[in-house]
Amino acid sequence: MNKNIIELFGVSKKFENYQALQETTISIKHGEFITLLGPSGCGKTTLLRLISGFDKPDTGKIFIDGRDVTDLPPEKRHLNMVFQSYALFPHMTVYDNVAFGLRCKKVSETEIQKRVTNVLRMVKLEALHDRKPSQLSGGQQQRVAIARAVVNEPIVLLLDEPLSALDYNLRKSMQLELKQLQRRLGITFIFVTHDQEEALSMSDRVAIMNEGYIEQLGTPKDVYEEPASLYVADFIGEANIFTTEILETYDNKLVIEIEGKRIALNNKKDFEVKQKVHIIMRPEDITVWGENEITPEESKNMLPGTVEQVIYKGSTVDLIVRLPSEKKILAAEFFNEDDEKLDYHTTEKVWIDWIPGWEVILPYEEKI
Amino acid sequence: MKKKSSFFKILSINIVWLWLGIFALIPITLTFVTSFLTQDPNAIVKFALTLSNYWELFNHAYVSILIQSITLAGTCTVICLIIGYPFAFTIARSKSKHSSLLLLLVVIPFWTSSLIRTYAIMAILKAKGILNAMLLAMGLIDQPLQILYSYLAVLIGCVYDLLPFMILPLYANIEKFNEEYLEAAQDLGANWLTTFIKVVIPLTMPGIIAGSVLVFLPAMTMFYIPVLLGGAKNLLVGNLVEYQFLTANNWPLGTAISVVISLLMGAMIAVYWYNSKEKDREELA
């Protein structure tokens, strides 16, 4: 688990005049489920294709299992890819598709039969082995594509947005299946997606990419709770962002002003006075109080607001609250035993606060 | 409104039927009927039913002409495929603005009569033609090659004339070919030869068959190319039909030969049709 299976040093790629990947250095551990996450054009697929060998990097070195593979073609890299469109050979049966890689490696037919049957059993497609891809549903085709790759026993499996063609429910169940498969095989999965929920729920680590850079690499919890940049905070989940200036600092505290209220927060990153910062709060960390729930004393440390919109979501109620400065924030309230009354209505006056210390403070960035 | 549109629908369909009836069904029927009539030196035909025209086809000379024609058409098809496949592949894989220009270059020769182009080939191949002049000037040969009026010249003419019929359906097919299949094959460890044989050829088979049919069928019945380039030494089925009609004045035999060729070709298309899948048939239709 601790051994690095893939190492990239200063790898970059340019297509014509477009820098698809800036110089990137990343290590991927053996047996890890790592996700490359970002919007289209962020360089995640480029990074995957450089690892797979379909594209050659302009600079840098790529090591797989300690071996320099920078100049090796894909077929010599001991890894396999699941393509976005699956790329199943339409003229071959499921069995022949899965056996293709083994036949190319001149494995004996008896061995092929054993391994193909095993892997088809694993993805629950034994019964459909003589069907053509066109006779299968999307989810079944997806499983054939995975079977065709893993039957070669790669040390790393690359998956290029493999679930994006499936509908919501099927995608959910395939996410679970993929995760289980990865645990069972014990091999490294490098998974590319633009769906942040998918990334968070499946990965051991997530690399969030933007404009050819890896903005942050960390566990799903890290990137969600401790985003390293405004971009990450905004891309992963919903975020309320206040931009302000530090008024004073003392004993690991810093004081800022939001909506005319002076608020003291923990100074975890040694911010200095006069420095401009962004305060980021997740909707679920914000608590909304009705006017009669709060005493005037308590309201000193809270922000006043007006409910602008109530969005009922089943397990939560999302509120859009307008602050006196016209800034709108999103708060997600959970139904729980302490607070059964969640029937907010629009134009209702409320007070908001948040759990101290759960906010994230980032240095000021020009783009927002 | 609805009435009007259905009127035009009926009218246009009937025009098509009328057209097919006058220019396809009637001539085919006449040909078919004539093939069962008797030759008459004084008139076109004598109205006496007979099967003798068909019996005569089993004559050794006619059978060997048929075999020779099939061989030539087959060779021509194979050569067109060997030249046309990489050609079509390159066009289909090049950038879109280049590919339309390349495609135009393939089509341009159609704007000139095929007969005139055949004369142009004569000018290139003849003893004092462009090809020999070039080869002599380059010092590759001492005396002019005798290419014109040979089997080779006929073959060159057929390939040149029919190559676009191979390239166009191949292009249409290869253009739809998803490049991810190539990457998938490579990813699974296939070298380029395996990829080509196991993936590219099977997936472009409809285009290969459509192109081959479109080359093979005309190649069987080309009559002016053997006459002009082969010096009438290489008698083919097409020439035989022409000879029966224009020189021997034996229309019944000429039509009988035509019927047999049509049936042969029809049988080939039928074999392809029943072995092909529904979606691949568009290529031919």
XYZ file of C-alpha atoms in Angstrom:
653
model
C 0.000 0.000 0.000
C 2.854 2.365 0.731
C 4.933 1.635 -2.334
C 4.690 4.176 -5.117
C 3.473 2.427 -8.253
C 3.403 5.475 -10.522
C 5.644 8.499 -10.299
C 5.532 11.533 -12.561
C 8.295 14.126 -12.407
C 7.770 17.497 -14.067
C 5.563 16.053 -16.777
C 3.929 18.546 -19.144
C 2.111 18.436 -22.463
C 1.289 21.013 -25.095
C -1.129 20.515 -28.009
C -0.403 22.968 -30.807
C -0.691 26.286 -28.976
C -2.559 25.002 -25.991
C -0.809 23.989 -22.779
C -2.941 21.002 -21.779
C -0.829 20.054 -18.782
C 1.563 22.250 -16.837
C 4.626 20.666 -15.264
C 3.172 18.133 -12.883
C 4.784 15.947 -10.256
C 2.674 13.305 -8.569
C 3.155 9.921 -6.892
C 0.440 7.287 -6.871
C 0.587 4.483 -4.349
C 0.100 0.791 -4.955
C -3.497 -0.328 -4.419
C -4.829 3.197 -4.258
C -8.057 4.496 -5.783
C -7.107 7.919 -7.043
C -9.420 10.251 -8.924
C -8.469 13.038 -11.283
C -11.266 15.535 -10.944
C -11.950 18.716 -12.829
C -14.089 20.387 -15.476
C -13.536 19.591 -19.153
C -10.289 21.026 -20.444
C -8.581 20.940 -17.046
C -5.980 18.416 -18.206
C -7.270 15.345 -16.401
C -7.666 13.235 -19.525
C -4.301 14.476 -20.820
C -2.672 13.312 -17.592
C -4.353 9.911 -17.933
C -3.259 9.567 -21.554
C 0.321 10.436 -20.625
C 0.302 7.728 -17.964
C -1.252 5.242 -20.408
C 1.303 6.099 -23.096
C -1.153 7.209 -25.789
C 0.473 10.631 -25.658
C 4.124 11.445 -25.061
C 5.023 14.182 -22.569
C 6.973 17.228 -23.776
C 8.976 17.350 -20.566
C 9.451 15.153 -17.532
C 9.743 11.482 -16.724
C 7.139 8.803 -15.976
C 7.984 5.801 -13.827
C 5.747 2.764 -13.406
C 6.762 0.299 -10.727
C 10.205 1.871 -10.550
C 10.810 1.560 -14.294
C 11.217 4.548 -16.607
C 8.418 4.139 -19.168
C 8.526 7.654 -20.628
C 9.430 6.351 -24.083
C 7.539 3.057 -23.961
C 4.362 2.516 -26.027
C 1.082 1.724 -24.199
C 1.259 -2.026 -24.781
C 4.556 -2.273 -22.859
C 3.381 -0.471 -19.717
C 1.442 -3.187 -17.879
C -1.590 -1.067 -17.468
C -4.986 -1.118 -19.095
C -7.546 1.485 -19.880
C -11.330 1.569 -19.747
C -12.432 4.026 -22.395
C -15.169 6.591 -22.036
C -17.098 5.112 -24.961
C -15.959 1.594 -23.855
C -14.570 0.983 -27.385
C -15.803 -2.607 -27.340
C -15.133 -4.289 -30.667
C -18.615 -4.481 -32.195
C -17.842 -7.463 -34.437
C -16.696 -9.669 -31.563
C -18.676 -11.456 -28.878
C -18.284 -10.574 -25.214
C -15.976 -13.565 -24.816
C -13.780 -12.591 -27.771
C -13.609 -8.997 -26.602
C -12.385 -10.084 -23.191
C -10.008 -12.669 -24.675
C -8.501 -10.176 -27.149
C -5.685 -8.974 -24.903
C -4.709 -12.493 -23.829
C -4.687 -13.701 -27.439
C -2.381 -10.822 -28.366
C -0.022 -12.054 -25.660
C -0.174 -15.593 -27.096
C -1.601 -17.110 -23.917
C -2.773 -20.714 -24.475
C -6.482 -21.175 -25.284
C -7.116 -23.313 -22.186
C -5.578 -20.635 -19.969
C -7.560 -17.961 -21.832
C -10.792 -19.847 -21.300
C -10.100 -20.162 -17.585
C -9.231 -16.524 -17.091
C -11.996 -15.101 -19.287
C -14.603 -17.278 -17.568
C -13.336 -16.166 -14.169
C -13.423 -12.505 -14.974
C -16.846 -12.764 -16.629
C -18.129 -14.449 -13.493
C -16.670 -11.633 -11.438
C -18.604 -9.011 -13.424
C -21.683 -11.289 -13.548
C -21.755 -11.672 -17.312
C -21.015 -15.401 -17.749
C -24.438 -16.026 -19.208
C -23.983 -13.372 -21.883
C -20.555 -14.469 -23.133
C -21.716 -15.095 -26.714
C -23.613 -11.832 -27.134
C -22.382 -8.987 -29.294
C -21.849 -5.615 -27.568
C -24.836 -4.150 -29.422
C -27.067 -6.712 -27.688
C -26.073 -5.480 -24.228
C -27.343 -2.634 -22.069
C -25.108 0.305 -21.194
C -24.263 -1.087 -17.767
C -23.444 -4.506 -19.211
C -21.195 -2.955 -21.865
C -19.477 -1.052 -19.100
C -18.804 -4.313 -17.250
C -17.430 -5.950 -20.407
C -15.081 -2.999 -20.849
C -13.843 -3.432 -17.285
C -13.549 -7.209 -17.683
C -11.607 -6.775 -20.920
C -9.104 -4.586 -19.089
C -8.712 -6.467 -15.791
C -8.393 -9.915 -17.404
C -4.877 -8.829 -18.416
C -4.012 -8.424 -14.721
C -2.664 -4.893 -15.085
C -0.838 -3.313 -12.173
C -2.812 -0.143 -12.757
C -6.270 0.289 -14.262
C -7.004 3.611 -15.942
C -10.632 4.663 -16.234
C -11.551 7.618 -18.448
C -14.960 8.878 -17.301
C -16.329 5.341 -17.500
C -19.657 6.110 -15.867
C -20.579 9.308 -17.657
C -22.756 7.546 -20.247
C -24.917 5.797 -17.645
C -28.086 7.105 -16.071
C -28.141 8.240 -12.454
C -29.232 5.053 -10.686
C -27.014 2.784 -12.730
C -24.110 5.129 -12.131
C -24.655 4.891 -8.389
C -24.618 1.094 -8.387
C -21.638 0.946 -10.773
C -19.723 3.247 -8.409
C -20.181 0.703 -5.633
C -19.287 -2.194 -7.917
C -16.154 -0.464 -9.119
C -15.043 0.306 -5.592
C -15.645 -3.315 -4.526
C -13.801 -4.601 -7.572
C -10.840 -2.383 -6.801
C -10.663 -3.697 -3.221
C -10.927 -7.276 -4.414
C -8.243 -6.925 -7.088
C -6.015 -4.837 -4.864
C -4.659 -2.898 -7.839
C -4.361 0.821 -8.394
C -7.289 2.557 -10.078
C -6.786 5.934 -11.689
C -10.221 7.299 -12.330
C -11.052 10.405 -14.333
C -14.313 12.215 -13.742
C -15.894 15.645 -13.719
C -18.477 14.565 -11.138
C -17.309 15.740 -7.714
C -19.775 13.574 -5.805
C -18.480 10.495 -7.631
C -14.906 11.512 -6.848
C -15.567 12.025 -3.152
C -17.509 8.813 -2.647
C -15.126 6.447 -4.451
C -11.593 7.688 -3.974
C -8.818 7.185 -1.490
C -7.322 10.390 -2.797
C -8.604 13.062 -5.153
C -6.499 15.285 -7.403
C -8.448 18.398 -8.265
C -7.267 19.845 -11.543
C -7.711 23.248 -13.090
C -6.206 24.688 -16.283
C -3.514 22.030 -16.483
C -2.540 22.165 -12.811
C -3.233 19.889 -9.889
C -4.718 22.420 -7.486
C -4.908 20.007 -4.586
C -4.211 16.348 -3.915
C -5.653 14.825 -0.810
C -8.232 12.553 0.746
C -11.873 13.395 -0.002
C -12.174 14.702 3.560
C -9.116 16.944 3.126
C -10.213 18.501 -0.114
C -13.716 19.075 1.159
C -12.928 20.346 4.619
C -9.557 21.966 4.007
C -9.615 23.231 0.427
C -6.227 24.648 -0.523
C -7.608 27.266 -2.863
C -10.731 29.165 -3.684
C -11.085 27.106 -6.836
C -11.127 23.822 -4.928
C -13.540 25.182 -2.347
C -15.882 26.303 -5.065
C -15.570 23.189 -7.251
C -16.071 20.647 -4.477
C -19.534 21.121 -3.108
C -21.244 24.396 -2.370
C -19.351 27.183 -0.657
C -20.299 30.547 0.797
C -17.388 32.902 0.303
C -16.839 36.187 2.164
C -13.948 38.382 1.082
C -12.638 40.654 3.814
C -9.574 42.113 5.490
C -7.945 41.124 8.791
C -8.382 43.906 11.320
C -6.217 42.595 14.123
C -4.515 39.431 15.372
C -3.814 38.157 18.868
C -2.999 34.769 20.518
C -3.675 32.593 17.491
C -6.812 34.551 16.741
C -7.653 36.907 13.963
C -10.426 39.445 13.803
C -12.387 40.220 10.691
C -15.545 42.097 9.909
C -18.473 40.447 8.144
C -21.701 42.349 7.584
C -20.558 45.002 10.019
C -19.904 42.526 12.814
C -16.438 41.981 14.241
C -15.789 38.283 14.511
C -12.779 36.495 16.003
C -11.635 33.298 14.299
C -8.772 30.854 14.832
C -5.652 31.946 12.984
C -4.353 28.566 11.804
C -2.153 29.820 8.984
C -0.427 32.856 10.544
C -2.325 35.508 8.646
C -1.254 39.069 9.311
C -3.087 42.311 9.961
C -4.333 44.095 6.814
C -4.062 40.912 4.791
C -7.076 40.273 2.561
C -8.632 36.851 3.006
C -11.547 34.708 1.884
C -13.697 33.100 4.550
C -15.333 29.941 3.241
C -18.287 28.273 4.872
C -20.053 25.112 3.779
C -23.875 25.351 3.729
C -24.218 22.464 6.184
C -21.915 24.207 8.696
C -24.230 27.194 8.840
C -27.057 27.191 11.340
C -30.178 29.247 10.816
C -32.168 30.421 13.838
C -35.658 31.817 13.892
C -35.979 35.273 15.471
C -37.747 34.036 18.592
C -35.181 31.291 19.204
C -32.452 33.838 19.908
C -31.930 36.228 22.782
C -30.533 39.680 21.999
C -27.348 38.682 23.830
C -26.854 35.623 21.594
C -27.558 37.582 18.429
C -24.472 39.756 19.035
C -22.289 37.130 17.408
C -24.725 36.253 14.648
C -25.534 37.700 11.250
C -29.044 38.923 10.522
C -30.743 37.860 7.307
C -33.970 37.355 5.432
C -35.055 34.039 3.962
C -35.154 34.498 0.227
C -35.960 30.982 -0.926
C -36.722 27.621 0.666
C -35.652 24.514 -1.258
C -37.024 21.273 0.125
C -34.667 18.377 -0.664
C -36.038 15.477 1.339
C -33.305 14.914 3.875
C -32.398 18.582 4.073
C -33.936 21.969 3.578
C -31.750 24.433 1.711
C -32.265 28.082 2.507
C -31.071 31.030 0.524
C -30.627 33.840 3.046
C -30.113 37.447 2.037
C -27.808 39.407 4.329
C -28.127 43.180 4.881
C -25.390 43.800 2.281
C -27.573 42.009 -0.313
C -25.113 39.123 -0.308
C -26.893 35.794 -0.549
C -25.718 32.714 1.257
C -26.791 29.095 1.100
C -27.515 27.156 4.272
C -28.461 23.472 4.443
C -30.517 22.469 7.491
C -30.874 18.809 8.416
C -33.989 17.360 9.932
C -33.096 16.101 13.366
C -34.693 15.474 16.702
C -33.590 18.758 18.280
C -34.985 20.859 15.548
C -38.095 19.323 14.076
C -39.516 22.650 13.122
C -37.903 23.463 9.816
C -40.796 25.270 8.219
C -39.083 28.455 7.173
C -40.965 30.723 4.875
C -39.747 33.425 2.544
C -39.232 36.971 3.888
C -38.874 35.502 7.396
C -36.247 37.303 9.507
C -33.573 34.924 10.761
C -30.190 34.884 12.466
C -27.319 32.802 11.193
C -24.096 31.556 12.720
C -21.743 28.662 12.149
C -19.819 26.147 14.125
C -16.651 28.007 15.191
C -13.482 26.636 13.623
C -15.268 24.924 10.737
C -14.746 27.873 8.456
C -11.797 27.858 6.048
C -9.635 30.958 5.666
C -7.684 31.357 2.441
C -5.405 34.171 1.283
C -7.002 36.572 -1.174
C -7.060 35.540 -4.844
C -7.736 37.919 -7.684
C -10.075 35.641 -9.632
C -13.339 34.732 -8.064
C -53.192 20.875 -47.104
C -53.082 17.198 -46.300
C -54.819 16.303 -49.508
C -52.390 18.373 -51.529
C -49.311 16.793 -49.994
C -50.631 13.268 -50.513
C -51.381 14.168 -54.144
C -47.762 15.196 -54.689
C -46.583 12.113 -52.867
C -48.580 9.839 -55.156
C -47.525 11.815 -58.216
C -43.812 11.723 -57.406
C -43.865 8.034 -56.558
C -45.676 7.292 -59.808
C -43.171 9.304 -61.810
C -40.400 7.185 -60.327
C -42.298 4.006 -61.176
C -42.972 5.242 -64.685
C -39.314 6.109 -65.150
C -38.169 2.706 -63.887
C -40.776 1.010 -66.040
C -39.783 2.756 -69.248
C -36.036 2.813 -68.808
C -35.360 -0.323 -66.774
C -38.181 -2.847 -66.792
C -39.050 -2.670 -70.502
C -35.438 -2.915 -71.776
C -34.693 -5.772 -69.373
C -37.826 -7.607 -70.458
C -36.973 -7.050 -74.156
C -33.456 -8.351 -73.552
C -34.771 -11.356 -71.692
C -37.355 -12.205 -74.353
C -34.920 -11.660 -77.233
C -32.493 -14.142 -75.699
C -35.030 -16.883 -76.395
C -35.607 -15.924 -80.047
C -33.792 -17.021 -83.213
C -31.222 -15.171 -85.304
C -32.423 -13.852 -88.680
C -29.855 -12.525 -91.192
C -32.470 -10.297 -92.877
C -34.276 -8.876 -89.822
C -33.184 -8.187 -86.269
C -34.728 -11.410 -84.946
C -37.033 -14.189 -86.001
C -39.959 -14.859 -83.660
C -39.270 -18.526 -83.044
C -38.679 -19.578 -79.454
C -35.493 -21.534 -78.793
C -32.980 -22.309 -76.049
C -30.141 -22.704 -78.528
C -28.611 -19.309 -77.640
C -28.008 -20.539 -74.127
C -26.698 -23.908 -75.309
C -24.249 -22.095 -77.521
C -22.773 -20.352 -74.476
C -21.310 -23.660 -73.307
C -19.054 -23.421 -76.343
C -15.461 -23.620 -75.168
C -14.542 -20.225 -76.671
C -17.284 -18.388 -74.800
C -16.537 -20.078 -71.496
C -12.872 -19.138 -71.742
C -13.826 -15.520 -72.537
C -16.023 -15.495 -69.468
C -13.233 -16.898 -67.308
C -10.796 -14.379 -68.752
C -13.219 -11.548 -67.975
C -13.745 -12.721 -64.420
C -9.976 -12.996 -63.969
C -9.401 -9.503 -65.303
C -12.231 -8.016 -63.236
C -11.006 -9.887 -60.161
C -7.401 -8.751 -60.626
C -8.586 -5.221 -61.236
C -10.694 -5.325 -58.039
C -7.808 -6.611 -55.942
C -5.431 -3.956 -57.303
C -8.027 -1.225 -56.742
C -8.467 -2.489 -53.169
C -4.726 -2.534 -52.501
C -4.307 1.001 -53.864
C -7.659 2.339 -52.708
C -7.614 1.163 -49.100
C -4.547 3.099 -47.922
C -5.741 5.986 -50.081
C -9.188 6.072 -48.473
C -7.672 5.532 -45.032
C -5.344 8.501 -45.481
C -8.153 10.772 -46.687
C -10.493 9.700 -43.911
C -7.820 10.187 -41.261
C -6.493 13.551 -42.481
C -7.770 16.844 -41.140
C -11.230 17.729 -42.381
C -10.232 20.697 -44.553
C -7.615 18.549 -46.314
C -9.860 15.527 -46.654
C -12.556 17.365 -48.605
C -9.909 18.667 -51.019
C -8.413 15.185 -51.437
C -11.880 13.777 -52.003
C -12.489 16.396 -54.667
C -9.293 15.302 -56.421
C -10.623 11.747 -56.465
C -13.894 12.867 -58.016
C -12.487 15.342 -60.589
C -11.693 12.676 -63.261
C -15.432 11.914 -63.396
C -15.959 15.296 -64.976
C -14.204 14.078 -68.101
C -15.616 11.303 -70.265
C -14.112 7.971 -69.426
C -13.474 7.444 -73.144
C -11.336 10.575 -73.334
C -9.425 9.512 -70.248
C -8.765 6.163 -71.882
C -7.274 7.971 -74.864
C -5.126 9.938 -72.427
C -3.830 6.661 -71.015
C -3.012 5.569 -74.579
C -0.951 8.727 -74.988
C 0.956 7.902 -71.835
C 1.539 4.211 -72.534
C 2.262 4.143 -76.255
C 5.746 3.351 -77.592
C 6.630 7.011 -78.090
C 4.430 8.100 -75.184
C 5.108 10.068 -72.030
C 5.998 7.082 -69.847
C 8.573 5.682 -72.241
C 10.025 9.131 -72.921
C 10.493 9.642 -69.179
C 12.013 6.239 -68.555
C 14.348 6.638 -71.529
C 15.400 10.101 -70.413
C 16.133 8.791 -66.938
C 18.212 6.036 -68.501
C 16.233 3.276 -66.841
C 15.519 1.526 -70.153
C 17.305 1.316 -73.530
C 14.313 0.878 -75.772
C 10.608 1.710 -75.380
C 8.478 -0.722 -73.388
C 5.618 -2.325 -75.303
C 2.881 -1.731 -72.754
C 0.094 -0.516 -75.016
C -1.988 -3.251 -76.650
C -1.241 -5.760 -73.909
C -3.108 -7.348 -71.027
C -1.175 -5.041 -68.710
C -2.478 -1.973 -70.529
C -6.070 -3.195 -70.192
C -5.493 -3.785 -66.503
C -3.962 -0.324 -66.025
C -6.913 1.233 -67.849
C -9.506 -0.646 -65.780
C -7.796 0.171 -62.477
C -7.428 3.841 -63.402
C -11.036 4.105 -64.523
C -12.604 2.294 -61.587
C -10.373 3.317 -58.665
C -12.742 6.106 -57.498
C -15.559 3.541 -57.202
C -13.371 1.728 -54.687
C -12.163 4.790 -52.819
C -15.524 6.485 -52.285
C -17.380 3.670 -50.462
C -14.223 2.822 -48.518
C -13.868 6.445 -47.501
C -17.514 6.608 -46.408
C -16.954 3.531 -44.258
C -13.539 4.335 -42.788
C -14.621 7.864 -41.989
C -17.139 6.465 -39.498
C -14.481 4.264 -37.923
C -13.999 5.184 -34.273
C -10.330 5.794 -33.546
C -10.799 4.576 -29.987
C -10.897 1.003 -31.365
C -7.302 1.450 -32.478
C -6.293 2.700 -29.062
C -8.251 -0.052 -27.340
C -6.467 -2.687 -29.434
C -3.113 -1.094 -28.730
C -3.936 -0.877 -25.041
C -4.661 -4.608 -25.018
C -1.237 -5.314 -26.493
C -2.003 -5.736 -30.195
C 0.672 -4.674 -32.680
C -0.385 -2.754 -35.777
C -0.683 -5.876 -37.940
C -2.963 -7.665 -35.473
C -4.981 -4.485 -35.044
C -5.356 -4.160 -38.794
C -6.356 -7.785 -39.406
C -8.519 -8.360 -36.328
C -10.114 -4.945 -35.893
C -9.768 -2.561 -38.833
C -10.540 -4.976 -41.684
C -13.592 -6.621 -40.073
C -15.028 -3.237 -39.123
C -14.524 -1.761 -42.581
C -15.698 -4.935 -44.373
C -18.974 -3.354 -45.563
C -16.932 -0.664 -47.333
C -14.546 -3.246 -48.779
C -17.436 -5.302 -50.157
C -19.328 -2.294 -51.475
C -16.188 -0.989 -53.209
C -15.343 -4.414 -54.631
C -18.831 -4.879 -56.055
C -18.769 -1.402 -57.569
C -15.425 -2.147 -59.258
C -15.951 -5.768 -60.185
C -19.284 -5.363 -61.954
C -18.268 -2.602 -64.404
C -14.866 -4.244 -64.920
C -16.647 -7.361 -66.216
C -18.413 -5.485 -68.969
C -16.012 -2.702 -69.969
C -15.735 -3.030 -73.717
C -13.934 0.062 -74.977
C -10.923 -0.309 -72.685
C -9.910 -3.729 -74.087
C -10.535 -2.385 -77.589
C -8.508 0.800 -77.180
C -5.775 -0.360 -74.801
C -5.699 -4.077 -75.567
C -5.862 -3.670 -79.331
C -8.851 -6.033 -79.416
C -6.459 -8.894 -78.708
C -7.958 -9.418 -75.290
C -11.563 -10.242 -76.034
C -13.755 -9.905 -72.925
C -17.416 -10.470 -72.228
C -18.233 -6.860 -72.947
C -16.539 -7.078 -76.347
C -18.316 -10.317 -77.092
C -21.715 -8.711 -76.519
C -20.732 -5.710 -78.595
C -19.493 -8.039 -81.371
C -22.700 -10.072 -81.434
C -24.836 -6.946 -81.719
C -22.818 -4.772 -84.083
C -20.751 -7.119 -86.202
C -22.224 -10.621 -86.189
C -25.745 -9.209 -86.130
C -26.737 -12.010 -83.741
C -28.953 -10.171 -81.252
C -30.390 -13.272 -79.599
C -26.932 -14.569 -78.707
C -25.839 -11.107 -77.544
C -28.866 -10.806 -75.276
C -28.358 -14.343 -73.966
C -24.815 -13.420 -72.921
C -26.127 -10.246 -71.288
C -28.737 -12.184 -69.350
C -26.143 -14.647 -68.086
C -23.813 -11.830 -66.945
C -26.686 -10.047 -65.235
C -27.669 -13.224 -63.411
C -24.067 -13.832 -62.326
C -23.759 -10.323 -60.949
C -27.195 -10.510 -59.379
C -26.153 -13.738 -57.674
C -23.027 -12.080 -56.274
C -25.003 -9.157 -54.872
C -27.566 -11.591 -53.439
C -24.854 -13.571 -51.675
C -23.508 -10.384 -50.123
C -26.995 -9.199 -49.236
C -27.926 -12.330 -47.336
C -24.595 -12.462 -45.535
C -24.645 -8.836 -44.483
C -26.306 -7.258 -41.517
C -29.160 -4.847 -41.838
C -27.167 -1.706 -41.097
C -24.308 -2.548 -43.462
C -26.634 -2.733 -46.430
C -26.912 1.044 -46.696
C -23.429 1.044 -48.194
C -24.722 -0.715 -51.290
C -28.223 0.612 -51.481
